[in-house]
XYZ file of C-alpha atoms in Angstrom:
381
model
C 46.075 -63.640 38.357
C 46.496 -65.919 41.334
C 43.462 -66.733 43.236
C 45.203 -68.727 45.977
C 43.797 -69.248 49.586
C 46.882 -67.406 50.808
C 46.288 -64.414 48.587
C 42.582 -64.482 49.846
C 43.485 -64.464 53.504
C 46.336 -61.993 53.057
C 43.840 -59.614 51.436
C 41.220 -60.154 54.152
C 43.830 -59.352 56.866
C 45.182 -56.202 55.130
C 41.594 -54.859 54.696
C 41.399 -54.512 58.299
C 43.015 -51.310 59.471
C 45.092 -52.632 62.431
C 47.470 -49.787 63.195
C 49.289 -50.614 66.434
C 48.054 -51.485 68.935
C 44.589 -52.207 67.334
C 44.128 -55.712 65.897
C 40.743 -54.846 64.146
C 39.433 -58.254 64.198
C 42.581 -59.951 62.384
C 43.015 -62.383 65.251
C 39.314 -63.469 65.242
C 39.588 -64.378 61.634
C 42.633 -66.352 62.310
C 41.226 -68.064 65.280
C 38.192 -69.036 63.283
C 40.467 -70.598 60.537
C 42.740 -72.366 62.995
C 39.868 -73.643 65.148
C 38.490 -75.272 62.067
C 41.666 -77.575 61.757
C 41.716 -78.594 65.393
C 43.630 -75.736 67.199
C 42.544 -74.777 70.638
C 42.128 -71.087 70.931
C 43.140 -68.631 73.799
C 42.812 -64.955 73.446
C 45.074 -63.189 75.716
C 44.749 -59.615 76.348
C 47.078 -57.530 78.141
C 46.509 -53.740 78.976
C 45.203 -52.599 75.376
C 46.818 -55.410 73.371
C 45.124 -58.380 71.941
C 47.175 -61.655 71.567
C 46.310 -65.054 70.165
C 47.854 -68.275 71.356
C 46.506 -71.227 69.483
C 47.858 -74.898 69.836
C 47.165 -78.230 68.098
C 48.327 -81.350 70.082
C 49.882 -81.501 73.563
C 53.054 -83.593 72.729
C 56.707 -82.170 72.157
C 58.452 -80.989 70.064
C 56.335 -77.915 69.713
C 56.776 -75.742 66.487
C 55.364 -72.342 66.908
C 54.564 -69.917 64.040
C 55.103 -66.275 65.627
C 53.882 -63.075 64.062
C 51.937 -59.943 64.453
C 48.758 -58.285 63.141
C 49.505 -54.799 63.919
C 50.962 -52.481 61.321
C 52.580 -49.133 61.352
C 50.671 -45.932 60.433
C 50.177 -45.437 56.736
C 51.685 -41.965 56.374
C 49.848 -39.526 53.892
C 47.317 -41.781 52.285
C 47.029 -39.363 49.222
C 50.688 -40.467 48.561
C 49.680 -44.107 48.067
C 49.001 -45.323 44.625
C 46.194 -47.435 46.115
C 44.487 -46.985 49.162
C 46.616 -48.480 52.037
C 43.943 -50.849 53.254
C 42.244 -51.743 50.070
C 44.665 -54.749 49.439
C 44.835 -53.992 45.675
C 46.469 -56.515 43.224
C 48.412 -54.689 40.389
C 50.793 -56.380 38.057
C 51.475 -59.398 40.199
C 51.852 -57.525 43.312
C 49.747 -57.153 46.266
C 49.723 -53.508 47.593
C 48.632 -52.595 51.187
C 50.016 -51.629 54.703
C 51.167 -54.687 56.400
C 51.308 -56.775 53.047
C 55.076 -57.516 53.581
C 55.317 -56.715 57.387
C 53.685 -59.000 57.948
C 50.050 -60.041 57.306
C 51.371 -61.821 54.142
C 53.564 -64.371 56.058
C 50.619 -64.811 58.651
C 48.479 -65.879 55.880
C 51.022 -68.133 54.568
C 51.522 -69.685 58.006
C 47.796 -70.653 57.993
C 47.247 -72.085 54.705
C 50.472 -73.996 55.137
C 49.124 -75.439 58.279
C 45.798 -76.262 56.592
C 47.303 -78.333 53.825
C 49.709 -80.009 56.235
C 47.129 -81.043 58.614
C 44.894 -82.287 55.720
C 47.562 -84.693 54.563
C 49.235 -85.448 58.062
C 46.261 -85.246 60.559
C 48.338 -87.516 63.008
C 51.660 -85.631 62.740
C 54.062 -85.925 65.625
C 54.559 -83.024 68.201
C 52.340 -79.979 68.361
C 51.731 -76.854 66.316
C 51.254 -73.378 67.780
C 50.497 -69.880 66.771
C 51.769 -66.768 68.635
C 50.221 -63.794 67.264
C 50.278 -60.320 68.880
C 49.040 -56.635 67.977
C 52.001 -54.958 69.846
C 54.996 -55.807 67.718
C 55.203 -52.453 65.961
C 54.562 -50.483 69.110
C 56.200 -50.598 72.588
C 56.113 -54.339 72.672
C 55.453 -54.309 76.439
C 52.031 -56.219 76.341
C 52.406 -58.656 73.383
C 54.824 -61.597 72.758
C 56.745 -60.761 75.936
C 53.549 -61.243 78.063
C 52.462 -64.273 76.310
C 55.865 -65.947 76.678
C 55.639 -65.196 80.382
C 52.236 -66.785 80.538
C 53.706 -70.060 78.827
C 56.703 -70.011 81.057
C 54.533 -69.777 84.099
C 52.634 -72.919 83.172
C 55.986 -74.507 81.700
C 54.592 -74.685 78.223
C 57.910 -74.721 76.045
C 58.303 -73.832 72.612
C 61.052 -75.882 70.831
C 61.174 -74.370 67.369
C 59.859 -71.029 66.439
C 59.434 -69.756 63.002
C 58.843 -65.939 62.869
C 57.252 -64.497 59.722
C 59.353 -61.184 59.675
C 60.243 -60.050 56.072
C 63.812 -61.519 55.901
C 64.380 -61.695 52.143
C 66.591 -59.359 50.320
C 66.504 -59.902 46.513
C 64.369 -62.931 46.050
C 61.993 -64.699 48.478
C 63.847 -66.885 51.065
C 67.386 -65.788 49.772
C 68.116 -64.885 53.485
C 66.904 -66.311 56.799
C 67.702 -64.635 60.079
C 68.992 -67.137 62.557
C 69.718 -64.505 65.236
C 69.506 -60.791 65.938
C 71.770 -58.068 67.300
C 70.906 -56.640 70.727
C 69.640 -53.134 71.019
C 70.637 -50.683 73.755
C 69.393 -46.992 73.690
C 70.095 -44.254 75.936
C 69.097 -40.720 76.582
C 71.828 -38.483 77.758
C 71.336 -35.016 79.255
C 74.468 -32.832 79.647
C 74.172 -29.982 81.967
C 75.732 -26.691 81.396
C 75.156 -22.829 82.370
C 72.959 -20.845 80.196
C 74.211 -17.525 79.376
C 74.624 -14.742 76.701
C 76.827 -15.625 73.691
C 78.694 -12.343 74.099
C 79.787 -13.372 77.709
C 80.816 -17.086 77.437
C 82.977 -16.796 80.436
C 79.869 -16.364 82.541
C 78.196 -19.490 80.937
C 79.188 -23.124 80.168
C 78.208 -24.561 76.744
C 77.038 -28.254 77.051
C 77.458 -28.663 73.334
C 80.930 -27.689 73.367
C 81.615 -29.689 76.377
C 80.182 -32.903 74.844
C 81.776 -32.497 71.321
C 85.040 -34.383 72.224
C 83.109 -37.080 73.749
C 80.784 -37.403 70.716
C 83.662 -37.681 68.552
C 85.247 -40.453 70.622
C 81.907 -42.392 71.028
C 81.295 -42.148 67.359
C 84.650 -43.522 66.350
C 85.101 -46.136 69.099
C 85.823 -49.704 67.896
C 83.378 -51.485 70.275
C 84.248 -54.974 69.049
C 85.047 -56.763 65.810
C 81.948 -58.891 65.616
C 82.278 -62.626 65.147
C 81.411 -65.507 62.623
C 77.843 -64.730 63.307
C 77.545 -61.105 63.908
C 78.855 -57.715 62.425
C 80.784 -55.405 64.704
C 78.718 -53.414 67.263
C 77.566 -50.045 65.887
C 76.947 -46.627 67.599
C 74.514 -44.064 66.136
C 73.067 -40.812 67.434
C 69.335 -40.503 66.541
C 68.448 -37.225 68.074
C 70.242 -34.295 69.471
C 68.923 -30.990 70.848
C 69.914 -27.878 72.640
C 69.166 -24.284 72.793
C 66.154 -21.958 73.185
C 65.776 -21.007 69.473
C 67.417 -17.582 70.054
C 70.581 -17.169 68.449
C 72.273 -14.977 71.272
C 71.635 -17.666 74.118
C 74.156 -20.253 75.129
C 72.009 -23.449 75.977
C 71.839 -24.627 79.387
C 71.230 -28.244 78.653
C 71.948 -30.679 75.726
C 69.758 -33.833 75.081
C 71.202 -36.628 73.047
C 69.625 -40.025 72.119
C 71.656 -42.802 70.746
C 71.549 -46.425 70.083
C 74.096 -49.346 70.036
C 73.132 -52.479 68.011
C 75.591 -55.063 69.628
C 76.894 -58.488 68.939
C 77.385 -61.482 71.412
C 80.914 -60.125 71.983
C 79.370 -57.649 74.377
C 76.541 -57.389 77.012
C 74.533 -54.521 78.339
C 76.641 -53.863 81.350
C 79.950 -53.913 79.282
C 78.473 -51.187 77.004
C 77.059 -49.079 79.637
C 80.511 -49.175 81.574
C 82.502 -48.228 78.403
C 80.154 -45.300 77.534
C 80.157 -43.769 80.974
C 83.915 -44.109 81.152
C 84.170 -41.920 78.123
C 81.636 -39.513 79.419
C 83.609 -39.184 82.811
C 86.888 -38.919 81.124
C 85.631 -35.759 79.690
C 84.324 -34.484 83.137
C 80.781 -33.870 81.873
C 78.083 -33.014 84.221
C 75.522 -35.532 83.026
C 72.512 -37.883 83.488
C 71.830 -40.982 81.566
C 68.763 -43.067 81.073
C 69.347 -46.507 79.548
C 66.760 -48.596 77.646
C 67.548 -52.126 76.670
C 65.236 -53.268 73.835
C 66.587 -56.739 73.568
C 69.722 -58.928 73.913
C 71.312 -60.472 70.965
C 70.251 -64.073 70.376
C 71.608 -66.752 67.882
C 70.157 -70.139 66.780
C 73.050 -72.235 65.802
C 72.918 -74.740 62.859
C 70.667 -77.697 63.956
C 67.015 -79.039 63.411
C 65.155 -75.893 62.763
C 67.833 -74.216 60.489
C 68.415 -77.472 58.500
C 64.612 -78.056 58.157
C 64.114 -74.392 56.758
C 67.273 -74.667 54.673
C 65.855 -77.907 53.208
C 62.535 -76.491 52.532
C 63.899 -73.542 50.775
C 66.083 -75.686 48.423
C 63.158 -77.906 47.628
C 60.701 -75.099 46.859
C 62.872 -72.578 45.427
C 65.721 -74.632 43.846
C 68.323 -72.479 45.381
C 70.338 -72.171 48.686
C 69.507 -69.616 51.431
C 71.915 -67.413 53.415
C 72.068 -67.208 57.228
C 72.210 -63.533 58.603
C 71.899 -61.730 61.783
C 71.585 -58.222 60.511
C 68.655 -55.883 60.609
C 66.646 -54.533 63.542
C 65.112 -56.359 66.342
C 62.131 -58.763 66.267
C 59.865 -60.401 68.816
C 62.329 -63.565 68.445
C 64.291 -61.707 71.276
C 61.559 -62.593 73.681
C 61.195 -66.341 72.473
C 64.860 -67.303 72.071
C 65.868 -66.708 75.791
C 63.364 -69.596 76.709
C 65.604 -72.029 74.985
C 63.658 -72.143 71.729
C 65.362 -72.437 68.412
C 64.300 -69.309 66.345
C 64.486 -68.597 62.695
C 62.970 -65.734 60.652
C 61.698 -66.222 57.346
C 59.314 -63.843 55.276
C 58.962 -61.926 52.077
C 61.238 -59.246 50.703
C 61.779 -56.409 53.080
C 62.413 -53.608 50.395
C 59.180 -51.854 50.917
C 58.386 -52.460 54.712
C 57.048 -49.403 56.534
C 57.065 -47.369 53.245
C 54.465 -45.613 51.220
C 53.157 -48.110 48.714
C 54.223 -51.279 50.702
C 53.739 -54.363 48.636
C 54.523 -58.059 48.299
C 54.931 -60.384 45.244
C 51.726 -62.579 45.149
C 53.750 -65.498 43.713
C 56.132 -65.010 46.717
C 53.258 -65.375 49.128
C 52.398 -68.892 47.625
C 56.021 -69.927 47.591
C 56.349 -68.881 51.267
C 53.263 -71.030 52.085
C 54.886 -73.885 50.315
C 58.109 -73.324 52.227
C 56.270 -73.440 55.602
C 54.501 -76.454 54.552
C 57.595 -78.251 53.610
C 59.207 -77.254 57.005
C 56.249 -78.704 58.848
C 56.846 -81.970 56.822
C 60.649 -81.908 57.738
C 60.192 -81.294 61.419
C 56.849 -83.067 62.265
C 56.595 -86.311 60.199
C 59.777 -87.833 61.415
C 59.505 -90.947 63.631
C 59.322 -89.976 67.455
C 61.722 -91.666 69.744
């Protein structure tokens, strides 16, 4: 059984029950490890959220490892094969909440830096860690606030490697070089409540909305492009009625989300949705919530360095992708940073019995170390 430093640190992090927004001491452990290899430590707390900014060096370019210590709730603990915070090793796998999303990656970040700095103490540029405990929650007091702090003091990230679980079938077979935007809305359609036997005295908002729902759900929002799939529209929740079978509801509430490509922006989507609602003469209110705009890191220094590292360590090529949900990369990319996401398999994230391959953790650490070599040991101009 592997007894690597990456495994040991991953287990120590998983054993801390850091259900969002709690950090449970994870960042203190990370800070201790990083300070020992020359990082300057800042603990940045906003609201109830702990954040860690650690930096080694003052020169540019700045390579930042970004991740989170918070995890989603475990769900029913009696359904887990092993206790969710026990960090149990079994048949080459490490079980525990956060093992894949994303304490395993964070551990691999640290051990990669420890080895790299030991062999390249006078590396070019700088290395930083941006670690939050508010990625799985509202994401209001985490990475976005740290980035605001950095921007206010003109501290710029050039390259950012996010440890989100990007891999599909084998470690590092997919890296994310962008993400779709996410725009949600809560729609309230007003009608007139009444008795089902006297529909002429009422107005059913469900019936009124049905044609608009059909149009929204079949609309071709765009065709995507070379980097992004076509924009999608999905209803997530819909509710109406009092619970009685003989009452026409007075209101209908619908929650929906659009994951959108760079072919569209927030205002374009809002205008098109509201045009459809208006076309059907609905009496409605709509509350929009933008979670993040799409971003894309074109092929360049960071993508090339990661691709080269994967090829060196794994002996196969990696695929670029922009699918999946949002990540904290959406807060970092608008500053001008190149952003790439690379982490373990995503097959069990947020599930009962979340787990990660122990061998994959070691491979990830090796990939991260090789990326450091590729980016920070070249001659400076």
